Short mmCIF file of C-alpha atoms in Angstrom, two decimals:
data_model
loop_
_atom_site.label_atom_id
_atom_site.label_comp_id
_atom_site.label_asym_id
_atom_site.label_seq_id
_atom_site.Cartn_x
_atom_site.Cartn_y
_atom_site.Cartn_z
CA UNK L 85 176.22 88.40 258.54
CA UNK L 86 174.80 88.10 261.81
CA UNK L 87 171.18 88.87 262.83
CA UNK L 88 169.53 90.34 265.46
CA UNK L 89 165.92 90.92 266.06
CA UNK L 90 163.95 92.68 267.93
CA UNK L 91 159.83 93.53 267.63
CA UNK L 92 158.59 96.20 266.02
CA UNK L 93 156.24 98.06 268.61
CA UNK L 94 155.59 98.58 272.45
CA UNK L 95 153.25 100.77 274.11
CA UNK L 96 152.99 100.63 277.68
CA UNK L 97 151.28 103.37 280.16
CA UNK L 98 153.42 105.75 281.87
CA UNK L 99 154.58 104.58 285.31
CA UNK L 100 154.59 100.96 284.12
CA UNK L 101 157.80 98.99 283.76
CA UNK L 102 159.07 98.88 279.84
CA UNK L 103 161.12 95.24 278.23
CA UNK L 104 162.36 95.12 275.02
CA UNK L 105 163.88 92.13 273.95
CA UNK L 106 166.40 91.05 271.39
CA UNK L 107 167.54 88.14 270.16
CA UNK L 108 170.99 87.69 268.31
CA UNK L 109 172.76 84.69 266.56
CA UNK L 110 176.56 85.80 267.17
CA UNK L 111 177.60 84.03 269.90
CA UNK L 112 180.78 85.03 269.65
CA UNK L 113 179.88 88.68 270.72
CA UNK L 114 181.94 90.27 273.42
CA UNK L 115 179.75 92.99 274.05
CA UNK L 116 176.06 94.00 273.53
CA UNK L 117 174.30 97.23 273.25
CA UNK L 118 171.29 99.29 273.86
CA UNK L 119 170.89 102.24 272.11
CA UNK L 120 168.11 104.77 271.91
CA UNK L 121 166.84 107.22 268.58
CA UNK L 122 164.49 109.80 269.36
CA UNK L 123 162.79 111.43 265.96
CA UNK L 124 164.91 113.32 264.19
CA UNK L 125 168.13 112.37 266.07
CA UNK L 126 170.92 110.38 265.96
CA UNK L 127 171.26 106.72 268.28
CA UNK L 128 171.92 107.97 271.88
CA UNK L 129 174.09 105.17 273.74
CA UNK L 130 172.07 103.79 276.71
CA UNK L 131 173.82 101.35 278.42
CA UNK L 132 176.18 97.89 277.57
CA UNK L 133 176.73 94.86 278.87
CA UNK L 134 179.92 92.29 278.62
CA UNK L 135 178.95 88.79 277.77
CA UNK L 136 180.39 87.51 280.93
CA UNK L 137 177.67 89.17 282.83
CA UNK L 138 174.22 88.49 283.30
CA UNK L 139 172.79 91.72 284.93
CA UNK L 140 173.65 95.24 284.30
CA UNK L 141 171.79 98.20 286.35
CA UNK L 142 172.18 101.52 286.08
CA UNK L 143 169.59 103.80 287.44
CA UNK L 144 165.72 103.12 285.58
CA UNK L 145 167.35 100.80 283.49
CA UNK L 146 168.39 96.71 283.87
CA UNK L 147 169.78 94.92 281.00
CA UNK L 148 169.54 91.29 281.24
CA UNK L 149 171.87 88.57 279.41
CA UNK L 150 170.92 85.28 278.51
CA UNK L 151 173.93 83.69 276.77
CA UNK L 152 172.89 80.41 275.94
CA UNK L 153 169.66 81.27 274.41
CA UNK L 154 171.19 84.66 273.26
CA UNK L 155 168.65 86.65 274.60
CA UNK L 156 168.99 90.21 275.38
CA UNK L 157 166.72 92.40 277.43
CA UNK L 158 165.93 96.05 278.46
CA UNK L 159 164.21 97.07 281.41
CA UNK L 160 163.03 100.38 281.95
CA UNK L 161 161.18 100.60 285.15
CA UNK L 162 158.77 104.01 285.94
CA UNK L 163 158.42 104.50 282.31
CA UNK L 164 157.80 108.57 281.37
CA UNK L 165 156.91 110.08 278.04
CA UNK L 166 160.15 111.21 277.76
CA UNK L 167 161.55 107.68 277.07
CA UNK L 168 159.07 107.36 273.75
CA UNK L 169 161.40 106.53 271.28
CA UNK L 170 163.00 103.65 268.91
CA UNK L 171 165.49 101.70 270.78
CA UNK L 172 168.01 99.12 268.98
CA UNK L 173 170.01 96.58 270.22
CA UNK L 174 173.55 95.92 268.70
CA UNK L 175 176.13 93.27 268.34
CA UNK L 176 179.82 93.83 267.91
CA UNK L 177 181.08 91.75 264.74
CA UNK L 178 183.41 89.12 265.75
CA UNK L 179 185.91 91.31 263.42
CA UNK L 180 185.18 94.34 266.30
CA UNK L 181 184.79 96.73 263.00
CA UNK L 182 181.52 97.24 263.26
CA UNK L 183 178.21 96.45 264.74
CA UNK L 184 175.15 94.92 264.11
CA UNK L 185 171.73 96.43 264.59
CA UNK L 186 168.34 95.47 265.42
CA UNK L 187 165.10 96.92 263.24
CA UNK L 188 164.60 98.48 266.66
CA UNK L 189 161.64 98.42 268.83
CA UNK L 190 159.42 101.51 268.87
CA UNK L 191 158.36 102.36 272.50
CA UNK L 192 155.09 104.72 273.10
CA UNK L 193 154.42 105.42 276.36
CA UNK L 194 150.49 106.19 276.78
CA UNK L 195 150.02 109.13 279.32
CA UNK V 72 182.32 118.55 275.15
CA UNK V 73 181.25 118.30 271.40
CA UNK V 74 179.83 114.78 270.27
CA UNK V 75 180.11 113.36 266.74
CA UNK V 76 179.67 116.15 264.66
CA UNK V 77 177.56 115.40 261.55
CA UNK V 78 176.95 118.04 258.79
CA UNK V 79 174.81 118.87 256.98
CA UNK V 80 172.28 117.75 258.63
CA UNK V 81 169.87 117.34 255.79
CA UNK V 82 170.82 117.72 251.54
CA UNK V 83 168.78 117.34 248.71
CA UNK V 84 169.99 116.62 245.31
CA UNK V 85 168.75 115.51 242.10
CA UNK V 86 169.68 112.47 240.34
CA UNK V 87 172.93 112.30 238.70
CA UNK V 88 174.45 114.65 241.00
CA UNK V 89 177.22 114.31 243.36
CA UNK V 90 176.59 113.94 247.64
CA UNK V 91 179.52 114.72 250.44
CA UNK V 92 178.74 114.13 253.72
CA UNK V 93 180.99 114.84 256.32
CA UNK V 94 181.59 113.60 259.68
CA UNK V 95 184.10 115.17 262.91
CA UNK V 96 184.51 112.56 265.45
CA UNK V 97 184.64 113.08 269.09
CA UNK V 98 187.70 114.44 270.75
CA UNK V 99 190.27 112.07 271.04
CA UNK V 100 188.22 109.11 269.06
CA UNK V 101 190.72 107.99 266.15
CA UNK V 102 188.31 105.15 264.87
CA UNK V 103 185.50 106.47 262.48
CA UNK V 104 182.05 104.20 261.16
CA UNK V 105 179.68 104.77 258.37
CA UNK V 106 176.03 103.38 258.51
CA UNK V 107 173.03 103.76 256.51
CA UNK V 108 169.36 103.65 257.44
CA UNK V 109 166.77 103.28 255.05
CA UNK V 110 163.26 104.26 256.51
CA UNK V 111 161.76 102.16 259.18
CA UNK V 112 165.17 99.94 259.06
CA UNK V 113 167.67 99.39 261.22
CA UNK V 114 171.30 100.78 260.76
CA UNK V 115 173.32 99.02 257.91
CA UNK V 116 177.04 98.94 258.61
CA UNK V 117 178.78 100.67 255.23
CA UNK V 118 182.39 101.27 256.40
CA UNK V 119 185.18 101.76 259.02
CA UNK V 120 188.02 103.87 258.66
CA UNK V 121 190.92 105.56 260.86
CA UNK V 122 193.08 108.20 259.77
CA UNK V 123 194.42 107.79 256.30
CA UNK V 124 192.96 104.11 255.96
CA UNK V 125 190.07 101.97 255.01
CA UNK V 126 190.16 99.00 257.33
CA UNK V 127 186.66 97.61 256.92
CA UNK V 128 184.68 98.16 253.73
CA UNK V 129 182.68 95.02 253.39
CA UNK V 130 179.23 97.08 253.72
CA UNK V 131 179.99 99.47 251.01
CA UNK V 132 178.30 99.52 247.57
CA UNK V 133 180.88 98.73 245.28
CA UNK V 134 180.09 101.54 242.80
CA UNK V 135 179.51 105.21 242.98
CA UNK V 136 180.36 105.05 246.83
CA UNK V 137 183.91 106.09 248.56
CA UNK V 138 185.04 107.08 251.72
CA UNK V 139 188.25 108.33 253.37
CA UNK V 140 189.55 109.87 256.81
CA UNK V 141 192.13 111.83 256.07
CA UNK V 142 195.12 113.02 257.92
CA UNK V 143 193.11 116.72 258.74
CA UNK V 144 189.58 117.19 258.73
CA UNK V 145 186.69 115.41 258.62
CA UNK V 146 186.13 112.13 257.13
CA UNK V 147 184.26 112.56 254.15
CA UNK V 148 181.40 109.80 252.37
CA UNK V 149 181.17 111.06 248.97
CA UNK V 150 178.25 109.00 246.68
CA UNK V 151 178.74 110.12 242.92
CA UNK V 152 175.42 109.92 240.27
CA UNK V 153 172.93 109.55 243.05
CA UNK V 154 169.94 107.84 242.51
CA UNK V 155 166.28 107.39 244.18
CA UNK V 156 167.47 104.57 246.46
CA UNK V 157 170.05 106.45 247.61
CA UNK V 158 167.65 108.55 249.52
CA UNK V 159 168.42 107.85 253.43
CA UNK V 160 170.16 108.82 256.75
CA UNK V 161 173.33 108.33 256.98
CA UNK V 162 174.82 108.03 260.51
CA UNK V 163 178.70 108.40 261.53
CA UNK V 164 179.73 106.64 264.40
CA UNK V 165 183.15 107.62 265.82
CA UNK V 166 185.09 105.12 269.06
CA UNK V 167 188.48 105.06 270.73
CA UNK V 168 191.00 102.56 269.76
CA UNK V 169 190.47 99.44 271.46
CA UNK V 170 187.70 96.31 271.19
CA UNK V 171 185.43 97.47 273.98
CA UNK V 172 185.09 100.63 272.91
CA UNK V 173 180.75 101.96 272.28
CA UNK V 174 180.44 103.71 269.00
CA UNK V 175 178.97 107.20 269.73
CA UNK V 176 176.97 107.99 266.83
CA UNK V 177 176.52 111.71 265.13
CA UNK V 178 172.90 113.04 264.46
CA UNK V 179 172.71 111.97 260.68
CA UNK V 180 172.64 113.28 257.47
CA UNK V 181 169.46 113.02 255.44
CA UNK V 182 169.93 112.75 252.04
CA UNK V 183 167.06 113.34 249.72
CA UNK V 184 167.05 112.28 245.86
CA UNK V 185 164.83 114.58 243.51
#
């Protein structure tokens, strides 16, 4: 199946900027995902991106699209404790049945 | 404006027993997803149904493990003779019909083995 990584930790101090990158092998995908799990909870969807773009913003957040080397970013800029959490980046299966997940990328933000 | 609704949110069995976990989709989502997420793992893709049929179980063990959507109610994972490794969340994801459509995932069930 396809694979898409992402690493493990991030801490950054609150009022920085936040990236989390991914990397996925698919190249087929149509769309790509950013999803967000707070303890406890279930994945939150953050934002997506179509593979035609290369920039998405919406509000704190940019996602960045590097098709060739299959490179996937999130920005979060003005980073607040709030946005501590496990974020994931998926793929859609070139079937569209079902997506692919990252290990995800735990984000601490340091007060 | 209820989300995916998961329940319950957390069961405990012993081994040999039987698990149902059920999952309501969003309002208006046909299309209905099974993951699993052992701890400090991503989300493994287990199945994808809509109403009254299996399209896509490639991810699903192929013993003691079933799922279905039926025509009213929830759709239902059902894992018969649990065992130790079955111990994990288990997310439902629900979507409208249509290839660009996000998945909109449910708050899990947790599903402890004695």
């Amino acid at each position: 199946g396809e694979d898409v990584e992402q690493s493990l930790f991030l801490s950054v101090r609150e009022g920085d900027s936040s990236v989390i990158n991914c990397t996925y092998t698919d190249s087929s995908s149509t769309y790509l995902y950013w999803y967000k799990q707070e303890p406890g909870a279930g994945l939150q969807l953050l934002t997506y991106i179509f593979s035609n773009m290369d920039m998405k913003q919406d509000q704190r957040l940019t996602v960045l699209l590097n098709k060739k080397d299959k490179h996937l970013s999130l920005r979060i800029a003005d980073t607040q404790t709030g946005d501590s959490a496990i974020y994931f980046c998926a793929e859609r299966g070139n079937t569209g049945n079902q997506f692919y997940f990252g290990t995800g990328t735990s984000l601490t933000v340091i007060p | 404006n209820a989300g995916v609704m998961q329940n319950p949110r957390h069961l405990v069995r012993r081994r040999g027993q039987e698990a149902r976990l059920r999952c309501s989709p969003m309002k208006g989502h046909s299309h209905v997803y099974w993951y699993r997420q052992l701890p400090e793992e991503g989300l493994k893709f287990m199945v994808y149904l809509q109403k009254e049929n299996i399209i896509d179980e490639s991810g699903m063990p192929k013993e003691r493990f079933s799922a279905e959507f039926p025509k009213e109610g929830p759709s239902i994972l059902r894992i018969q003779q649990v065992v130790r490794g079955d111990s994990a969340a288990y997310f439902c994801a629900s979507s409208r019909a249509g290839s660009n459509q996000p998945q909109h995932f449910g708050d899990g069930t947790r599903l402890s083995i004695l």
